[in-house]
Tab-separated table of C-alpha atoms in Angstrom:
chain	number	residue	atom	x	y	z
A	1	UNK	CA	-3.361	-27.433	-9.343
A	2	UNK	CA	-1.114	-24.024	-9.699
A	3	UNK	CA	-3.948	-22.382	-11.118
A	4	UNK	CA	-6.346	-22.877	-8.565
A	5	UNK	CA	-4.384	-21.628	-5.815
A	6	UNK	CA	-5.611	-18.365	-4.066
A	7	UNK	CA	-4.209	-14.691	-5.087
A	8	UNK	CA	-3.225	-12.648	-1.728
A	9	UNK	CA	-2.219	-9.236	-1.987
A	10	UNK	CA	0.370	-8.685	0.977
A	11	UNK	CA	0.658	-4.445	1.098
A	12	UNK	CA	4.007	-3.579	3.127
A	13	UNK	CA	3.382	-0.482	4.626
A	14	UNK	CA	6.131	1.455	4.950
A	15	UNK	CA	6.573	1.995	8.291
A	16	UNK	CA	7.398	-2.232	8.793
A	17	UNK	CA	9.667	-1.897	5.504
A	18	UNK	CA	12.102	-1.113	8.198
A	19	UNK	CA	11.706	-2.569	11.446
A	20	UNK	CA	9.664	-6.194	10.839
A	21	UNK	CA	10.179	-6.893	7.677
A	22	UNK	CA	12.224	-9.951	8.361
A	23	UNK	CA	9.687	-11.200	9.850
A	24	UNK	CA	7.074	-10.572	7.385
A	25	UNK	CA	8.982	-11.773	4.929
A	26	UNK	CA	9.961	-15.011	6.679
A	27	UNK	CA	6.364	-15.586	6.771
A	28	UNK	CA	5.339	-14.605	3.329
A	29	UNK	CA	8.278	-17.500	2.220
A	30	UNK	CA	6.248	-20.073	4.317
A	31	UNK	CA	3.230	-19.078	2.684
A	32	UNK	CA	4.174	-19.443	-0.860
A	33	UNK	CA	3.697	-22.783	-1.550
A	34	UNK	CA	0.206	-22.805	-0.625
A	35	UNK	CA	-1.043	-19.372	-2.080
A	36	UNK	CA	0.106	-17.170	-5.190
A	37	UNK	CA	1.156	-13.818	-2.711
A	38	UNK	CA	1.494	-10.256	-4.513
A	39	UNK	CA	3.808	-7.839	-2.568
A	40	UNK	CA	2.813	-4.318	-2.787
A	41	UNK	CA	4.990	-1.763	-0.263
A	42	UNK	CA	5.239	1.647	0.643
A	43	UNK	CA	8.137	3.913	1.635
A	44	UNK	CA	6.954	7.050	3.157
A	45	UNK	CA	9.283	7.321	5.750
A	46	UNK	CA	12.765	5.574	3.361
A	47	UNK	CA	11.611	8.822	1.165
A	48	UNK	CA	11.703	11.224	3.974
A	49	UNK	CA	15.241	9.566	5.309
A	50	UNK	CA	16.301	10.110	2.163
A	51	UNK	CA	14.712	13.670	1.411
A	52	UNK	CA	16.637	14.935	4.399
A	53	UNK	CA	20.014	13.432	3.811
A	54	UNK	CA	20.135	15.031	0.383
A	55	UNK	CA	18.974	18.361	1.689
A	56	UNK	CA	15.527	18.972	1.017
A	57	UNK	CA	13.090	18.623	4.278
A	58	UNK	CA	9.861	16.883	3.091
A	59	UNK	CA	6.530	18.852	2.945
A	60	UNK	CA	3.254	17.388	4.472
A	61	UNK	CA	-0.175	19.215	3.814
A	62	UNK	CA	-3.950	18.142	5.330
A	63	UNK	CA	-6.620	17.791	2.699
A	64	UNK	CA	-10.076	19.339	3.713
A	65	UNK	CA	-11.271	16.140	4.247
A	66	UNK	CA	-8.534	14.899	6.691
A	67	UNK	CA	-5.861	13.212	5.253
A	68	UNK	CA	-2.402	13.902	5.361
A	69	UNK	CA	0.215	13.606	2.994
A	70	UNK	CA	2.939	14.325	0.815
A	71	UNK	CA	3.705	17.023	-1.274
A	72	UNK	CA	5.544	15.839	-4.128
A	73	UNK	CA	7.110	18.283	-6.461
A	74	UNK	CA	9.699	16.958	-9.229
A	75	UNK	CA	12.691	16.191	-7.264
A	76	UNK	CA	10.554	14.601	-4.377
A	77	UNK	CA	9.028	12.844	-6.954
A	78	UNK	CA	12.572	11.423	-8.171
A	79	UNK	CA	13.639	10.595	-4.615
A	80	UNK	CA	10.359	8.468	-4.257
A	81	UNK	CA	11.722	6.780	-7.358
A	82	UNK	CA	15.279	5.880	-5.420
A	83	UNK	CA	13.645	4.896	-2.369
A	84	UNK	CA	10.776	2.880	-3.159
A	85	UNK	CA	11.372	1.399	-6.797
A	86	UNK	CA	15.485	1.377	-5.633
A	87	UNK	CA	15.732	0.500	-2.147
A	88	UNK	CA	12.582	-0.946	-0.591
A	89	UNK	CA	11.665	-2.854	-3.572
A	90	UNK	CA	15.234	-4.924	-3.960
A	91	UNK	CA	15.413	-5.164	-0.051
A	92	UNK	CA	12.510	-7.396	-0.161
A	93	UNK	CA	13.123	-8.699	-3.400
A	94	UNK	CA	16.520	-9.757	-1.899
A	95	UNK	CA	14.988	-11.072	1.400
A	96	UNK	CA	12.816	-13.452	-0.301
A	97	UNK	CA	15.518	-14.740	-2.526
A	98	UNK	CA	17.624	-15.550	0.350
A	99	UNK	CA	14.764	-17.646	1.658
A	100	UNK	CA	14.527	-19.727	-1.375
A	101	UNK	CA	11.493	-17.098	-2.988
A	102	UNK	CA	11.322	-16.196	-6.851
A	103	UNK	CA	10.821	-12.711	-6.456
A	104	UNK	CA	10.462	-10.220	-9.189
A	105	UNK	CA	10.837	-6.153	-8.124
A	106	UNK	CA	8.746	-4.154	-10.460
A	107	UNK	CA	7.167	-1.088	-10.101
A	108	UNK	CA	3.624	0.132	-11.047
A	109	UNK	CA	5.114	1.492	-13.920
A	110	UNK	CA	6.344	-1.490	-15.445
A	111	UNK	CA	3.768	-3.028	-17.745
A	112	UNK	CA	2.265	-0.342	-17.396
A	113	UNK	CA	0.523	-1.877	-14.691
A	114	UNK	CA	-0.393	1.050	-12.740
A	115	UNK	CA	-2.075	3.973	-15.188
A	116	UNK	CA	-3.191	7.168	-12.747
A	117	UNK	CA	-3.745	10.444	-12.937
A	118	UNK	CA	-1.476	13.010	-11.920
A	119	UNK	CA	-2.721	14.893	-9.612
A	120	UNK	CA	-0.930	18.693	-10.151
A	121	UNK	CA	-2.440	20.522	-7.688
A	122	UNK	CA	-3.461	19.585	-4.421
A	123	UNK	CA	-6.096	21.673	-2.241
A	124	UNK	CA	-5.158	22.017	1.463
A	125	UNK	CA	-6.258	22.748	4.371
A	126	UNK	CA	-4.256	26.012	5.706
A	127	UNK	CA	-5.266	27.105	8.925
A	128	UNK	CA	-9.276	28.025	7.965
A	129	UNK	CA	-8.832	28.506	4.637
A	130	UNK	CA	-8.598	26.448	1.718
A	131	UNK	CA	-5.701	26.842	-1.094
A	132	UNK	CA	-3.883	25.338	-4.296
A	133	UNK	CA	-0.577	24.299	-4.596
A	134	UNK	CA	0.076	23.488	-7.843
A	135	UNK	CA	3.286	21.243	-9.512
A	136	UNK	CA	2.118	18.112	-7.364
A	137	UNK	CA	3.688	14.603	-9.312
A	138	UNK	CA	1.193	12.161	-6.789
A	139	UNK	CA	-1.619	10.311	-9.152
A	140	UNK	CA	-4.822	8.886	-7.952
A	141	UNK	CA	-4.470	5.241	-9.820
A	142	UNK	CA	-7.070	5.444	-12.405
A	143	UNK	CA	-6.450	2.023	-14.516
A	144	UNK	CA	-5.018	-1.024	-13.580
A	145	UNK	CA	-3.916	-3.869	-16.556
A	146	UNK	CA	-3.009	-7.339	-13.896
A	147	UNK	CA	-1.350	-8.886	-17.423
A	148	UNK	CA	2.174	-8.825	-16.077
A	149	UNK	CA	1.222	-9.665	-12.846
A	150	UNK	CA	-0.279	-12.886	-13.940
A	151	UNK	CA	2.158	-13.668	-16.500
A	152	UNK	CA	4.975	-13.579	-13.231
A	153	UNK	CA	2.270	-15.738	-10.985
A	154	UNK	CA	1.631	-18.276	-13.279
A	155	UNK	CA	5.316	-18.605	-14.135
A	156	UNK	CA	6.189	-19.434	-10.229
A	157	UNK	CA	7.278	-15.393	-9.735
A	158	UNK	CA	6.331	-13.885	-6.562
A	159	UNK	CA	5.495	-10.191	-7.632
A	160	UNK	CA	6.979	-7.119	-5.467
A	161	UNK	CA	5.481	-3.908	-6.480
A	162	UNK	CA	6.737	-0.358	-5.724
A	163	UNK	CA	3.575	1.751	-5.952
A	164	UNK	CA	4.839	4.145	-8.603
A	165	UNK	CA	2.754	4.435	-11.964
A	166	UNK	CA	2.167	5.451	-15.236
A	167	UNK	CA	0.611	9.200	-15.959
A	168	UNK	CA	-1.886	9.379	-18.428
A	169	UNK	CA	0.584	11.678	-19.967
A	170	UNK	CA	3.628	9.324	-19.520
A	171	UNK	CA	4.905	11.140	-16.812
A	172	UNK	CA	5.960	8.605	-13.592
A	173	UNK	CA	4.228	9.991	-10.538
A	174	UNK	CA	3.875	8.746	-6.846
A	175	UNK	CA	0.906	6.539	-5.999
A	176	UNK	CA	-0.735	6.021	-2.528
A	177	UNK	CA	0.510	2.056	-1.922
A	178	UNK	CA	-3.082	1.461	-0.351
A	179	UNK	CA	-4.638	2.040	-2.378
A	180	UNK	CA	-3.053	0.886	-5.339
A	181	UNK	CA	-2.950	-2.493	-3.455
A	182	UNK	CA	-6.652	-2.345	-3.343
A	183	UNK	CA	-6.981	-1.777	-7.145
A	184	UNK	CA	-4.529	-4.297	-7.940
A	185	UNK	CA	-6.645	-7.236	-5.394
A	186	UNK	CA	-9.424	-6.669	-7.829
A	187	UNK	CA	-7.466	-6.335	-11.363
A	188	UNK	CA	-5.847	-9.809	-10.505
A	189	UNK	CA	-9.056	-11.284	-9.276
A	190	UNK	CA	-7.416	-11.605	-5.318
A	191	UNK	CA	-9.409	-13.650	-2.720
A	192	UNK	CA	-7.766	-11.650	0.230
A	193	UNK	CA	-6.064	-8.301	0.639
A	194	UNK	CA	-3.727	-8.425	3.970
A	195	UNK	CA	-2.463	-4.830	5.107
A	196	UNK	CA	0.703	-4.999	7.431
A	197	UNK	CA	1.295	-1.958	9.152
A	198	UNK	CA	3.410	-1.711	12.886
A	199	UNK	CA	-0.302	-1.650	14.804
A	200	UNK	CA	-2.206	-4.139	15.723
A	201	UNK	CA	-5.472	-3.329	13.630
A	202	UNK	CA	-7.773	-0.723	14.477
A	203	UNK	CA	-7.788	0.659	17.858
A	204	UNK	CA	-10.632	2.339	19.514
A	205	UNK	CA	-10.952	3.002	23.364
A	206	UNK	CA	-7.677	0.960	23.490
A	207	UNK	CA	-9.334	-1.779	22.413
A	208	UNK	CA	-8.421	-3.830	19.041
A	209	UNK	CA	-11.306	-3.997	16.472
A	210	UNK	CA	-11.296	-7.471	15.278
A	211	UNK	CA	-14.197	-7.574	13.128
A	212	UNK	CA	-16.038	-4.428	10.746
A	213	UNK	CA	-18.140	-4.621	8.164
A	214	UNK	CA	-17.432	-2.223	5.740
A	215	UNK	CA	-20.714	-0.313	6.587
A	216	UNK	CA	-19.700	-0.390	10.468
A	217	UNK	CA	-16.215	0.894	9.244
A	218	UNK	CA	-17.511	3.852	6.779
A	219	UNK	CA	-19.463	5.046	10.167
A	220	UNK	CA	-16.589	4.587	11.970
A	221	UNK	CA	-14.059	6.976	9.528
A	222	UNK	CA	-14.566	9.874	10.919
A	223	UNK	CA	-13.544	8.487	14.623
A	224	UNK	CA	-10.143	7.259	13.086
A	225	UNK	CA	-7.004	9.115	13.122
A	226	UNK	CA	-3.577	9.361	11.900
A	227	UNK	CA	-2.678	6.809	9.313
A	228	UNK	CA	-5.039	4.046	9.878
A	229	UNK	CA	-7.235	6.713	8.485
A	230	UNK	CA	-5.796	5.919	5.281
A	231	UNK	CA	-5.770	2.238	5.637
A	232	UNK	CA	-9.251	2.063	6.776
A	233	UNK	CA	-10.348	3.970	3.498
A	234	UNK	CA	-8.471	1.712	1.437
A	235	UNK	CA	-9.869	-1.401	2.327
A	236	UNK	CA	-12.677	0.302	2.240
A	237	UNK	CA	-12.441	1.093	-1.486
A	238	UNK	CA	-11.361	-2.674	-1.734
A	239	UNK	CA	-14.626	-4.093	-0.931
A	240	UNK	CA	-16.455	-1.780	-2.742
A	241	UNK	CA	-14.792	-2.684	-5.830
A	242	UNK	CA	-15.193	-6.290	-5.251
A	243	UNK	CA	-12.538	-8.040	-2.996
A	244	UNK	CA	-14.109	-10.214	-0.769
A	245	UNK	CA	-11.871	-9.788	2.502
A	246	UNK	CA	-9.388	-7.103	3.919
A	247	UNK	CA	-6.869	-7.910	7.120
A	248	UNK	CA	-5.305	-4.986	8.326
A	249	UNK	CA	-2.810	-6.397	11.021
A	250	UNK	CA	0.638	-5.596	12.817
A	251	UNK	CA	4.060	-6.985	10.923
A	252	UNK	CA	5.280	-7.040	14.734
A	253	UNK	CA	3.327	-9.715	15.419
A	254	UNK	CA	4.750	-13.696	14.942
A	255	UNK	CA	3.642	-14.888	11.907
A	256	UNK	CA	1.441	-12.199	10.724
A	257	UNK	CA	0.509	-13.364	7.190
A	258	UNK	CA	0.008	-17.120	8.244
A	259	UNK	CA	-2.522	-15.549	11.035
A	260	UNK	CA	-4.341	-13.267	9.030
A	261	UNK	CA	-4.736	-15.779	6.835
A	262	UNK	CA	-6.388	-18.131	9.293
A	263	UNK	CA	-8.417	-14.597	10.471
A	264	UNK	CA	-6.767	-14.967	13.441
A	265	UNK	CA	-4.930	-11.913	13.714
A	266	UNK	CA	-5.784	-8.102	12.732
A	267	UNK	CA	-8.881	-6.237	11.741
A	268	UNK	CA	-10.837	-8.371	9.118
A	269	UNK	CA	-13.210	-6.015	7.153
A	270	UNK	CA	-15.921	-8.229	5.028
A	271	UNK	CA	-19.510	-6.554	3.183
């Protein structure tokens, strides 16, 4: 029986890794004994907390095509490390155990089970012009080995993953935790990849998006802003790469992963 139960990747964006996540995680501990859940989170906004109590204001840049995001030098790169592999990861890892939940708090690099390249320079948008800033330690996730992933499922382990991986040159970098989650659905052969963010789903015209195709959303991109931008793309690169279904929904919400399970709450993306 424990092997046929469903894989669900649950992705904790940041932004609910503070307010909501009791709830979330309340939820995912009701959902356990039906479905093998994988916990991937974020921790953009724990790293710039704790960027700007040590002293160093973080550093955001817009790629030509868009997207925003962080520029991660060395130290940066080290406070990610505290933040999201330290905090964030054993707050939910300690969550879950209070709730009865055999939780494991690894990080991409463990395994390895995230292998990416790092990226070293970045090319930004500056006003009208384009330039490179070099000494960047973000990685675009490149490889993905779901071995110790499994090995924790099968053994009754519920998986919380910090999305920090491996460089090809064995250097740890920062990984977007979208898409990572997205590599990782497929790697572990997931039926269902459920994005909680502190929206409802996509919005457009005020109006909540409950259903996309991911041809309706890649016409769609260019209307999106801010970070469901990101979120968007990622599921995005999800079904493309062969997971069958992607929720993006709010961790606000009562009993978000139970709903979006059911497709009853959220934006479902399908082919």
């Amino acid at each position: 029986m424990g092997s046929k139960m469903e894989k669900v990747i649950v992705k904790i964006g940041g932004s609910i890794a503070g307010e909501g996540l009791e709830n979330v995680v309340n939820d995912v501990a009701a959902c356990v004994k039906d479905k093998k859940i994988v916990i991937v989170h974020g921790g953009g906004p724990q790293i710039d907390s704790l960027s700007k109590r040590l002293g160093k204001e973080p550093i955001y840049f817009t790629s030509p095509s868009g997207f925003k995001s962080r520029f991660t030098d060395e130290e940066t790169r080290d406070i990610a490390l505290l933040a999201m592999a330290g905090y964030v990861n054993k707050k939910i890892v300690s969550l879950l155990g209070f709730r009865g939940v055999s939780a494991v708090g690894i990080s991409g690099a463990d395994g390895p089970t995230l292998i990416a390249r790092r990226k070293d320079k970045l090319i930004v948008q500056d006003g009208g012009k384009k330039r490179v800033v070099r000494g960047d330690y973000s990685g675009i996730v490149e490889e993905v080995d779901g071995t110790l992933v499994n090995i924790l499922l099968s053994s009754g382990f519920t998986p919380v993953i910090a999305p920090i991986a491996l460089s090809h040159e064995g250097e740890l970098v920062n990984v977007d935790g979208d898409r990572a989650a997205a590599q990782l659905a497929k790697a572990i052969g997931a039926n269902m990849l459920i994005s909680v963010t502190d929206v409802p789903g996509l919005m457009l015209d005020e109006q909540l998006v409950r259903k996309l195709t991911a041809n309706e959303a890649r016409r769609l991109i260019e209307e999106i802003g801010g970070g469901m931008k990101k979120k968007i793309f990622a599921a995005l690169e999800a079904i493309r790469i062969g997971v069958p279904l992607v929720v993006v929904c709010s961790g606000l919400e009562e009993n978000p992963i139970t709903r979006s399970l059911k497709l009853e709450s959220g934006t479902v993306i399908t082919q």
